[in-house]
Coordinates of C-alpha atoms in Angstrom, one line a residue:
X1 CA 10.5 -18.0 -8.6
X2 CA 7.7 -18.0 -8.6
X3 CA 7.7 -13.4 -10.4
X4 CA 4.8 -12.3 -8.9
X5 CA 6.0 -12.7 -5.4
X6 CA 7.6 -9.4 -6.8
X7 CA 5.2 -7.0 -6.4
X8 CA 4.2 -8.2 -2.8
X9 CA 7.3 -7.9 -0.3
X10 CA 8.1 -5.5 2.7
X11 CA 10.6 -4.6 4.3
X12 CA 8.9 -6.1 7.5
X13 CA 9.8 -9.0 9.6
X14 CA 7.8 -12.2 9.8
X15 CA 7.1 -15.5 12.1
X16 CA 10.1 -16.9 9.8
X17 CA 12.6 -14.5 8.6
X18 CA 13.9 -11.1 10.1
X19 CA 13.9 -7.2 8.5
X20 CA 17.2 -7.3 7.6
X21 CA 16.4 -10.3 5.7
X22 CA 13.5 -10.0 4.0
X23 CA 15.4 -6.1 2.1
X24 CA 18.5 -8.5 1.9
X25 CA 16.4 -10.8 -0.6
X26 CA 13.8 -8.4 -1.6
X27 CA 16.7 -6.4 -2.8
X28 CA 18.9 -9.4 -4.6
X29 CA 15.6 -10.7 -6.4
X30 CA 14.0 -7.5 -7.9
X31 CA 17.8 -6.6 -9.5
X32 CA 17.8 -10.1 -11.1
X33 CA 14.6 -10.3 -12.5
X34 CA 15.3 -6.5 -14.3
X35 CA 18.3 -8.1 -15.7
X36 CA 17.5 -11.2 -16.7
X37 CA 14.5 -8.8 -18.9
X38 CA 14.0 -4.9 -17.9
X39 CA 11.1 -4.9 -20.5
X40 CA 9.4 -7.8 -18.2
X41 CA 10.0 -5.8 -15.1
X42 CA 8.8 -2.6 -15.9
X43 CA 5.5 -3.9 -16.9
X44 CA 4.8 -5.0 -13.2
X45 CA 4.3 -2.0 -12.5
X46 CA 1.2 -1.8 -14.1
X47 CA -0.5 -4.1 -11.3
X48 CA -1.7 -0.6 -8.3
X49 CA -2.9 -3.0 -6.1
X50 CA 1.0 -4.6 -5.4
X51 CA 2.6 -3.0 -2.4
X52 CA 3.8 0.1 -2.6
X53 CA 7.8 -1.1 -1.3
X54 CA 7.6 -3.6 -4.3
X55 CA 6.5 -0.6 -6.4
X56 CA 9.5 1.8 -5.0
X57 CA 12.1 -0.8 -5.8
X58 CA 10.6 -0.9 -10.1
X59 CA 10.9 2.7 -9.5
X60 CA 14.5 2.6 -8.3
X61 CA 15.7 -0.2 -10.7
X62 CA 14.6 1.8 -14.1
X63 CA 15.8 5.6 -12.8
X64 CA 19.2 4.3 -11.9
X65 CA 19.8 2.3 -15.1
X66 CA 18.6 5.1 -17.2
X67 CA 18.5 4.3 -20.9
X68 CA 19.3 8.0 -22.2
X69 CA 22.4 6.1 -21.9
X70 CA 22.0 3.4 -24.7
X71 CA 21.6 4.6 -28.5
X72 CA 18.4 6.1 -28.9
X73 CA 16.7 3.9 -30.8
X74 CA 12.6 4.9 -31.9
X75 CA 12.4 0.8 -30.0
X76 CA 14.0 2.7 -27.0
X77 CA 12.0 5.7 -27.4
X78 CA 9.1 4.0 -26.7
X79 CA 10.2 1.7 -23.4
X80 CA 11.1 5.1 -22.4
X81 CA 7.7 6.2 -22.5
X82 CA 6.3 4.0 -20.8
X83 CA 8.1 3.5 -18.5
X84 CA 7.9 7.3 -17.6
X85 CA 4.2 6.4 -17.7
X86 CA 4.1 3.2 -15.6
X87 CA 6.4 5.3 -12.9
X88 CA 4.4 8.3 -12.4
X89 CA 1.0 6.2 -12.5
X90 CA 2.6 3.8 -10.0
X91 CA 2.7 7.4 -7.8
X92 CA 0.1 9.3 -8.2
X93 CA -2.1 6.0 -7.9
X94 CA -0.2 5.2 -4.0
X95 CA -1.3 7.4 -0.9
X96 CA 1.0 10.8 -1.1
X97 CA 2.5 8.8 2.2
X98 CA 4.4 5.9 0.6
X99 CA 4.9 8.0 -3.4
X100 CA 7.0 10.3 -0.7
X101 CA 9.1 7.6 0.6
X102 CA 9.2 6.6 -3.1
X103 CA 10.6 9.4 -4.4
X104 CA 12.8 9.7 -1.0
X105 CA 14.0 6.4 -2.4
X106 CA 15.7 7.8 -5.3
X107 CA 17.5 11.1 -2.8
X108 CA 18.3 7.6 0.1
X109 CA 20.1 5.8 -2.8
X110 CA 21.9 9.2 -4.7
X111 CA 20.1 8.6 -8.0
X112 CA 19.9 11.7 -9.3
X113 CA 19.5 12.8 -13.1
X114 CA 17.4 15.1 -15.3
X115 CA 14.8 12.1 -15.7
X116 CA 14.5 12.1 -12.0
X117 CA 14.2 15.6 -11.7
X118 CA 11.7 15.6 -14.2
X119 CA 9.6 12.4 -12.0
X120 CA 9.6 14.9 -8.0
X121 CA 8.7 18.6 -10.1
X122 CA 6.0 17.3 -12.4
X123 CA 5.2 15.0 -8.8
X124 CA 4.9 18.0 -6.5
X125 CA 3.2 20.3 -8.9
X126 CA 1.4 18.9 -11.5
X127 CA -1.1 18.7 -8.7
X128 CA -4.4 20.7 -7.2
X129 CA -2.9 19.8 -3.2
X130 CA 0.6 20.8 -3.4
X131 CA 0.0 23.6 -0.6
X132 CA -2.0 21.0 1.1
X133 CA 0.9 18.2 1.0
X134 CA 3.6 20.8 2.4
X135 CA 2.1 22.4 4.9
X136 CA 1.5 18.3 5.9
X137 CA 5.0 16.6 4.9
X138 CA 7.2 19.7 4.7
X139 CA 10.5 18.3 5.9
X140 CA 9.9 15.8 3.0
X141 CA 9.3 18.5 -0.1
X142 CA 12.0 20.1 0.9
X143 CA 14.7 17.3 0.5
X144 CA 12.4 16.5 -2.8
X145 CA 13.0 20.0 -3.8
X146 CA 16.5 19.9 -2.6
X147 CA 16.8 16.6 -4.5
X148 CA 15.5 17.4 -7.9
X149 CA 16.7 21.4 -8.3
X150 CA 20.7 21.6 -5.6
X151 CA 19.8 24.1 -3.0
X152 CA 22.2 26.4 -5.4
X153 CA 19.1 26.8 -7.7
X154 CA 16.4 27.0 -5.6
X155 CA 18.5 30.0 -3.5
X156 CA 18.6 31.3 -7.0
X157 CA 14.4 31.1 -7.8
X158 CA 13.5 32.4 -4.1
X159 CA 15.5 35.0 -3.7
X160 CA 14.2 36.8 -7.2
X161 CA 10.8 36.5 -5.4
X162 CA 9.2 35.3 -8.6
X163 CA 10.9 33.0 -9.3
X164 CA 12.7 34.1 -12.5
X165 CA 13.7 32.3 -15.8
X166 CA 14.9 29.3 -13.4
X167 CA 11.4 28.4 -12.0
X168 CA 9.4 29.9 -14.9
X169 CA 12.1 26.7 -17.3
X170 CA 11.6 24.2 -14.1
X171 CA 8.1 24.8 -12.2
X172 CA 5.9 27.6 -13.7
X173 CA 6.0 24.9 -16.5
X174 CA 3.0 22.0 -14.4
X175 CA 0.8 26.0 -14.4
X176 CA 0.6 25.4 -10.3
X177 CA -1.1 28.4 -8.5
X178 CA 0.6 28.1 -5.1
X179 CA 4.0 27.0 -7.0
X180 CA 6.6 29.5 -5.9
X181 CA 4.8 30.3 -2.6
X182 CA 4.7 26.7 -1.6
X183 CA 8.8 26.8 -2.7
X184 CA 9.5 30.4 -0.2
X185 CA 7.4 28.0 2.0
X186 CA 9.2 24.9 2.8
X187 CA 12.5 26.8 2.9
X188 CA 10.6 29.6 5.0
X189 CA 10.6 31.9 3.3
X190 CA 8.8 35.3 3.9
X191 CA 6.2 36.5 1.7
X192 CA 2.5 37.4 1.1
X193 CA 1.1 33.7 1.0
X194 CA -2.4 33.8 -0.5
X195 CA -2.8 30.5 0.4
X196 CA -5.4 28.9 2.5
X197 CA -3.2 26.9 3.9
X198 CA -0.2 28.2 4.3
X199 CA -1.7 31.1 5.9
X200 CA -2.6 29.1 8.4
X201 CA 0.3 26.7 9.0
X202 CA 2.2 30.4 9.5
X203 CA -0.7 31.7 11.7
X204 CA -1.2 28.4 14.6
X205 CA 2.1 28.1 14.7
X206 CA 2.7 31.6 15.1
X207 CA 0.0 30.9 18.1
X208 CA 2.2 28.3 19.7
X209 CA 5.5 30.5 19.6
X210 CA 3.6 32.6 21.4
X211 CA 2.6 30.6 24.6
X212 CA -1.1 31.9 23.8
X213 CA -3.6 29.8 25.3
X214 CA -6.3 30.1 22.8
X215 CA -6.0 28.4 19.0
X216 CA -8.0 30.9 17.1
X217 CA -7.7 29.4 13.2
X218 CA -9.5 28.2 10.6
X219 CA -11.4 24.5 11.0
X220 CA -10.4 21.7 9.4
X221 CA -7.5 23.3 7.8
X222 CA -4.2 22.2 9.7
X223 CA -3.8 18.6 9.9
X224 CA -4.0 17.3 14.0
X225 CA -0.6 15.9 13.7
X226 CA 0.9 20.3 12.5
X227 CA -0.8 21.1 15.4
X228 CA 0.8 18.5 18.3
X229 CA 3.9 18.7 16.2
X230 CA 3.5 22.6 17.0
X231 CA 2.2 22.1 21.4
X232 CA 5.0 19.4 22.2
X233 CA 8.0 21.4 20.1
X234 CA 6.7 25.4 21.7
X235 CA 5.3 23.6 25.2
X236 CA 1.6 24.3 24.2
X237 CA -0.5 25.8 27.3
X238 CA -3.5 25.5 24.6
X239 CA -5.9 22.8 25.5
X240 CA -6.0 19.3 23.3
X241 CA -10.0 20.3 23.2
X242 CA -8.9 23.3 21.6
X243 CA -6.1 21.6 19.4
X244 CA -9.3 18.9 18.5
X245 CA -12.8 21.5 17.7
X246 CA -9.6 22.6 14.2
X247 CA -7.7 20.8 13.3
X248 CA -8.1 18.7 9.8
X249 CA -8.6 14.9 11.1
X250 CA -8.6 11.9 8.3
X251 CA -11.6 9.7 8.7
X252 CA -8.6 6.6 9.6
X253 CA -7.0 9.0 12.2
X254 CA -10.7 9.5 14.1
X255 CA -10.2 5.5 14.6
X256 CA -7.1 5.9 15.7
X257 CA -7.5 8.4 17.8
X258 CA -10.4 8.4 19.3
X259 CA -10.0 7.2 23.4
X260 CA -7.5 10.5 23.1
X261 CA -10.1 12.6 21.5
X262 CA -13.0 11.5 23.8
X263 CA -11.4 12.2 26.5
X264 CA -9.6 15.6 25.5
X265 CA -13.4 16.7 24.7
X266 CA -14.9 15.2 26.9
X267 CA -17.5 13.5 25.2
X268 CA -18.6 10.9 22.6
X269 CA -17.0 11.0 19.3
X270 CA -18.8 9.4 16.4
X271 CA -17.5 7.5 13.4
X272 CA -18.9 6.8 10.1
X273 CA -17.4 3.0 10.1
X274 CA -19.6 3.4 6.9
X275 CA -16.3 4.5 5.0
X276 CA -14.0 2.2 6.2
X277 CA -12.0 -0.9 4.6
X278 CA -12.4 -4.1 5.4
X279 CA -8.6 -4.3 6.6
X280 CA -9.1 -1.0 8.4
X281 CA -12.1 -2.2 10.4
X282 CA -10.7 -5.4 11.5
X283 CA -8.2 -3.8 13.1
X284 CA -9.6 -1.3 14.6
X285 CA -12.6 -4.6 16.1
X286 CA -9.1 -6.4 17.7
X287 CA -7.4 -3.1 18.9
X288 CA -10.1 -0.4 19.4
X289 CA -11.5 -2.2 22.9
X290 CA -14.7 -0.7 21.1
X291 CA -17.8 -0.1 23.3
X292 CA -20.2 -2.8 22.8
X293 CA -22.5 0.5 20.1
X294 CA -19.6 0.9 18.4
X295 CA -18.4 -2.9 18.0
X296 CA -22.2 -4.2 17.2
X297 CA -21.8 -0.9 13.9
X298 CA -18.3 -2.5 13.3
X299 CA -19.2 -5.9 13.3
X300 CA -22.5 -4.5 10.8
X301 CA -19.6 -2.7 8.4
X302 CA -17.8 -5.9 8.5
X303 CA -20.0 -8.1 7.3
X304 CA -21.7 -4.9 4.3
X305 CA -18.2 -4.7 3.3
X306 CA -18.3 -8.6 2.9
X307 CA -20.8 -9.5 1.0
X308 CA -20.0 -6.4 -1.5
X309 CA -16.4 -7.7 -1.9
X310 CA -18.0 -11.5 -2.3
X311 CA -20.2 -10.3 -5.0
X312 CA -17.0 -8.7 -7.0
X313 CA -14.9 -11.5 -6.7
X314 CA -17.4 -13.7 -9.0
X315 CA -15.9 -11.6 -11.3
X316 CA -12.1 -13.6 -10.1
X317 CA -13.1 -17.1 -9.1
X318 CA -15.6 -19.4 -10.1
X319 CA -17.2 -21.0 -6.8
X320 CA -19.4 -23.1 -6.0
X321 CA -19.9 -21.8 -2.3
X322 CA -22.5 -24.0 -1.8
X323 CA -20.1 -27.5 -2.7
X324 CA -16.2 -25.6 -1.5
X325 CA -14.7 -25.7 2.5
X326 CA -12.7 -22.7 3.1
X327 CA -9.7 -23.6 5.1
X328 CA -8.4 -20.7 7.3
X329 CA -4.7 -21.1 9.0
X330 CA -4.6 -20.1 11.9
X331 CA -1.8 -21.4 13.3
X332 CA 1.1 -19.7 15.3
X333 CA 3.5 -18.6 12.1
X334 CA 0.0 -16.6 11.1
X335 CA 1.0 -13.8 13.7
X336 CA 3.5 -12.1 11.8
X337 CA 7.0 -10.5 13.2
X338 CA 6.8 -7.6 15.5
X339 CA 6.8 -4.8 13.0
X340 CA 3.7 -7.0 10.4
X341 CA 1.6 -8.9 14.0
X342 CA -1.4 -10.1 12.5
X343 CA -1.6 -8.6 9.8
X344 CA -1.6 -12.3 7.6
X345 CA -3.7 -13.1 9.4
X346 CA -6.7 -10.3 9.0
X347 CA -6.0 -10.2 5.7
X348 CA -6.4 -13.8 5.9
X349 CA -9.8 -14.1 7.9
X350 CA -11.3 -11.1 5.9
X351 CA -10.3 -13.0 2.4
X352 CA -12.2 -16.2 3.8
X353 CA -15.0 -14.4 5.0
X354 CA -14.9 -12.9 1.5
X355 CA -15.5 -15.8 -0.6
X356 CA -17.5 -18.2 1.8
X357 CA -20.1 -15.8 4.1
X358 CA -19.5 -17.4 6.7
X359 CA -20.3 -21.1 5.4
X360 CA -18.1 -24.1 5.2
X361 CA -15.3 -22.7 7.3
X362 CA -12.6 -25.1 8.8
X363 CA -10.7 -23.9 10.9
X364 CA -7.0 -25.7 11.6
X365 CA -5.7 -24.5 15.1
X366 CA -6.2 -20.7 17.0
X367 CA -7.7 -19.7 19.7
X368 CA -10.7 -17.4 21.2
X369 CA -10.5 -15.1 23.3
X370 CA -12.2 -11.8 24.0
X371 CA -14.8 -13.3 21.3
X372 CA -11.7 -12.7 19.2
X373 CA -9.4 -15.2 17.4
X374 CA -6.1 -15.5 17.5
X375 CA -3.9 -17.1 16.1
X376 CA -1.7 -20.5 18.0
X377 CA -0.7 -23.4 17.7
X378 CA 0.9 -26.4 15.1
X379 CA 0.0 -25.3 11.5
X380 CA -2.1 -29.2 10.9
X381 CA -4.0 -28.5 7.4
X382 CA -3.8 -32.4 6.7
X383 CA -6.7 -32.6 9.2
X384 CA -8.2 -30.0 8.1
X385 CA -7.9 -31.1 4.9
X386 CA -9.3 -34.8 5.6
X387 CA -12.8 -33.5 8.0
X388 CA -13.6 -31.3 4.0
X389 CA -13.5 -34.2 2.4
X390 CA -15.5 -36.4 4.6
X391 CA -17.8 -34.5 4.6
X392 CA -18.1 -34.3 0.8
X393 CA -16.8 -31.1 -1.2
X394 CA -15.9 -31.0 -3.9
X395 CA -14.0 -28.3 -4.1
X396 CA -11.1 -26.7 -1.5
X397 CA -10.0 -23.8 -1.1
X398 CA -6.9 -23.2 1.5
X399 CA -5.6 -19.4 2.5
X400 CA -2.4 -20.0 4.6
X401 CA 1.1 -19.1 4.9
X402 CA 2.1 -22.8 3.1
X403 CA 4.4 -23.6 6.0
X404 CA 2.9 -26.3 7.5
X405 CA 5.0 -28.2 10.0
X406 CA 2.0 -31.2 11.4
X407 CA 0.8 -33.7 8.6
X408 CA 1.8 -34.2 5.2
X409 CA -1.4 -32.4 2.9
X410 CA 0.4 -33.6 -1.1
X411 CA 0.7 -36.7 0.7
X412 CA -3.0 -37.2 1.6
X413 CA -4.9 -35.5 -1.9
X414 CA -2.3 -37.9 -3.6
X415 CA -3.7 -41.0 -1.0
X416 CA -7.1 -39.7 -2.7
X417 CA -6.1 -39.3 -6.1
X418 CA -5.1 -42.9 -6.2
X419 CA -8.2 -44.0 -4.7
X420 CA -10.0 -41.9 -7.7
X421 CA -11.6 -39.0 -5.1
X422 CA -11.1 -35.9 -7.1
X423 CA -10.9 -33.0 -5.7
X424 CA -9.9 -29.8 -6.6
X425 CA -7.5 -27.2 -4.4
X426 CA -6.9 -23.8 -4.2
X427 CA -4.0 -22.6 -1.9
X428 CA -4.2 -18.2 -1.7
X429 CA -1.4 -17.2 0.2
X430 CA -0.5 -14.3 2.2
X431 CA 2.7 -14.5 3.3
X432 CA 6.0 -13.7 1.3
X433 CA 8.2 -16.1 2.2
X434 CA 12.0 -14.9 1.3
X435 CA 13.3 -18.1 2.1
X436 CA 12.4 -19.3 -0.4
X437 CA 12.2 -16.2 -2.8
X438 CA 8.5 -16.9 -3.4
X439 CA 5.5 -17.6 -1.5
X440 CA 5.5 -20.9 -0.4
X441 CA 3.5 -24.0 -1.8
X442 CA 2.3 -26.8 0.4
X443 CA 2.3 -29.2 -3.4
X444 CA 2.6 -28.5 -6.7
X445 CA -0.3 -30.1 -7.7
X446 CA -2.4 -26.9 -6.2
X447 CA -2.6 -23.7 -7.9
X448 CA -0.7 -21.2 -5.6
X449 CA -1.8 -17.5 -5.5
X450 CA -0.7 -14.7 -3.5
X451 CA -2.4 -11.9 -2.3
X452 CA -2.8 -8.9 -0.6
X453 CA -7.0 -8.5 -1.3
X454 CA -9.2 -9.9 -3.5
X455 CA -8.2 -6.9 -6.2
X456 CA -5.4 -9.1 -6.5
X457 CA -7.2 -11.8 -8.0
X458 CA -8.4 -10.6 -11.0
X459 CA -4.8 -10.3 -12.6
X460 CA -4.6 -14.1 -11.9
X461 CA -4.8 -14.2 -16.5
X462 CA -2.1 -12.0 -16.7
X463 CA 0.3 -13.4 -13.7
X464 CA -0.6 -17.5 -15.0
X465 CA 1.5 -15.6 -18.3
X466 CA 3.9 -14.3 -16.6
X467 CA 5.7 -17.5 -14.6
X468 CA 4.6 -19.6 -17.7
X469 CA 4.6 -18.0 -20.9
X470 CA 6.9 -14.3 -20.1
X471 CA 6.2 -13.3 -24.4
X472 CA 3.0 -13.3 -24.5
X473 CA 3.0 -11.5 -20.2
X474 CA 5.2 -9.5 -22.2
X475 CA 2.9 -8.8 -25.7
X476 CA -0.3 -8.3 -24.4
X477 CA 1.0 -6.0 -21.2
X478 CA 3.0 -3.8 -23.7
X479 CA -0.6 -3.9 -25.2
X480 CA -2.4 -3.0 -23.0
X481 CA -0.2 -0.1 -21.5
X482 CA -0.4 1.5 -25.0
X483 CA -3.5 1.7 -25.6
X484 CA -3.9 3.6 -21.9
X485 CA -1.2 5.5 -22.8
X486 CA -2.9 6.8 -26.2
X487 CA -6.2 6.9 -24.3
X488 CA -4.7 9.8 -21.6
X489 CA -3.6 11.4 -24.1
X490 CA -6.6 11.6 -26.2

């Protein structure tokens, strides 16, 4: 098994596997790898660009098998230090929605010890935006606090008025100015609040409760989904235009809700597409039903992103673009499952355009609908491969899920070698196959690298060691992490 496959697991169906199959195999291979080598498994948390679900499984396995139960040798003390550092770093570098899911997984799996409690409380309060997070994720924060502190102790804290000794011991150590307010807020305790986020949330809720027709709150404070929730809960009489005028709407939400907003406010919403990732841009291109001006701007920004990322890719892969053919798998299997629709295809299109800048691209099947390329048909990579050979390319990069159901590219490659025709082949695969417990290879003659985005390729050196020399991988990773910890303390 390619061990870096562990980093890309996701609880979503694929074209060939159900969601249940994916989840079961994910759990199995994670538990097996943890049992085989805890240190190696721990170091996988270092790779922050991996899937949040993979990091969630690693954190759960580490915390439910606490090293505190073992003899506290200097070696185990160092292990705990490294684990705690990587776990916290993984949470803080993940987006808040995913980070909270990762922590709530500890509650769902009944992982509850002092180490887990400290981790949750540090994540919630050792930061400057706890009060904002509380109004957006009130129920989730409440659940995490109950898990970390316990309802009995929480009642003691909020009934003290100022938190008391228990609050000082558990929470005050993080010096968060709104910590006590946040705890009182999520448990609906009356308090003389000072946080602008908590105040505007309470004010907005009161307006909706009283069935008023005008939402007079400070602009850009309360998240749009919170205000929409109030409107739905209290059957509000407030015009949706008024809601959008005062709401805090993120850049991504502006794209997702563009049509709704424009309809609500009866005017065009200008979006700064420069702020969006290539993945977000390609999604809106396929799903946004854009007007002509927006489509031109999205395509322009995509090309800018491709150029920027192409220059970045030179740090990870040494490719002579003029001598390289790029084969993009556009067969039906690249469409993904019902809950991962087109995700792998989007990533493959992006990767192809980053590496090639639109040059020397050969398409394996696919169909055009409204000037957009979509996955369709069998996987006949052999045909595209032969076309690349006939055009005398020295290098071939294949972007594919590895499921070839027509032709045999491996047999063709071996025949070419017999004829002394030397071709370098690199296979980039965006799809984890739980059935094979890895990213499916097209041939043992080709290097296969899994990817989610271009940044994943920068770790090629470490991933090669991970699969060929685990001892050296651990030595280098430990040195890297220990140096990072030392730098963060300084």
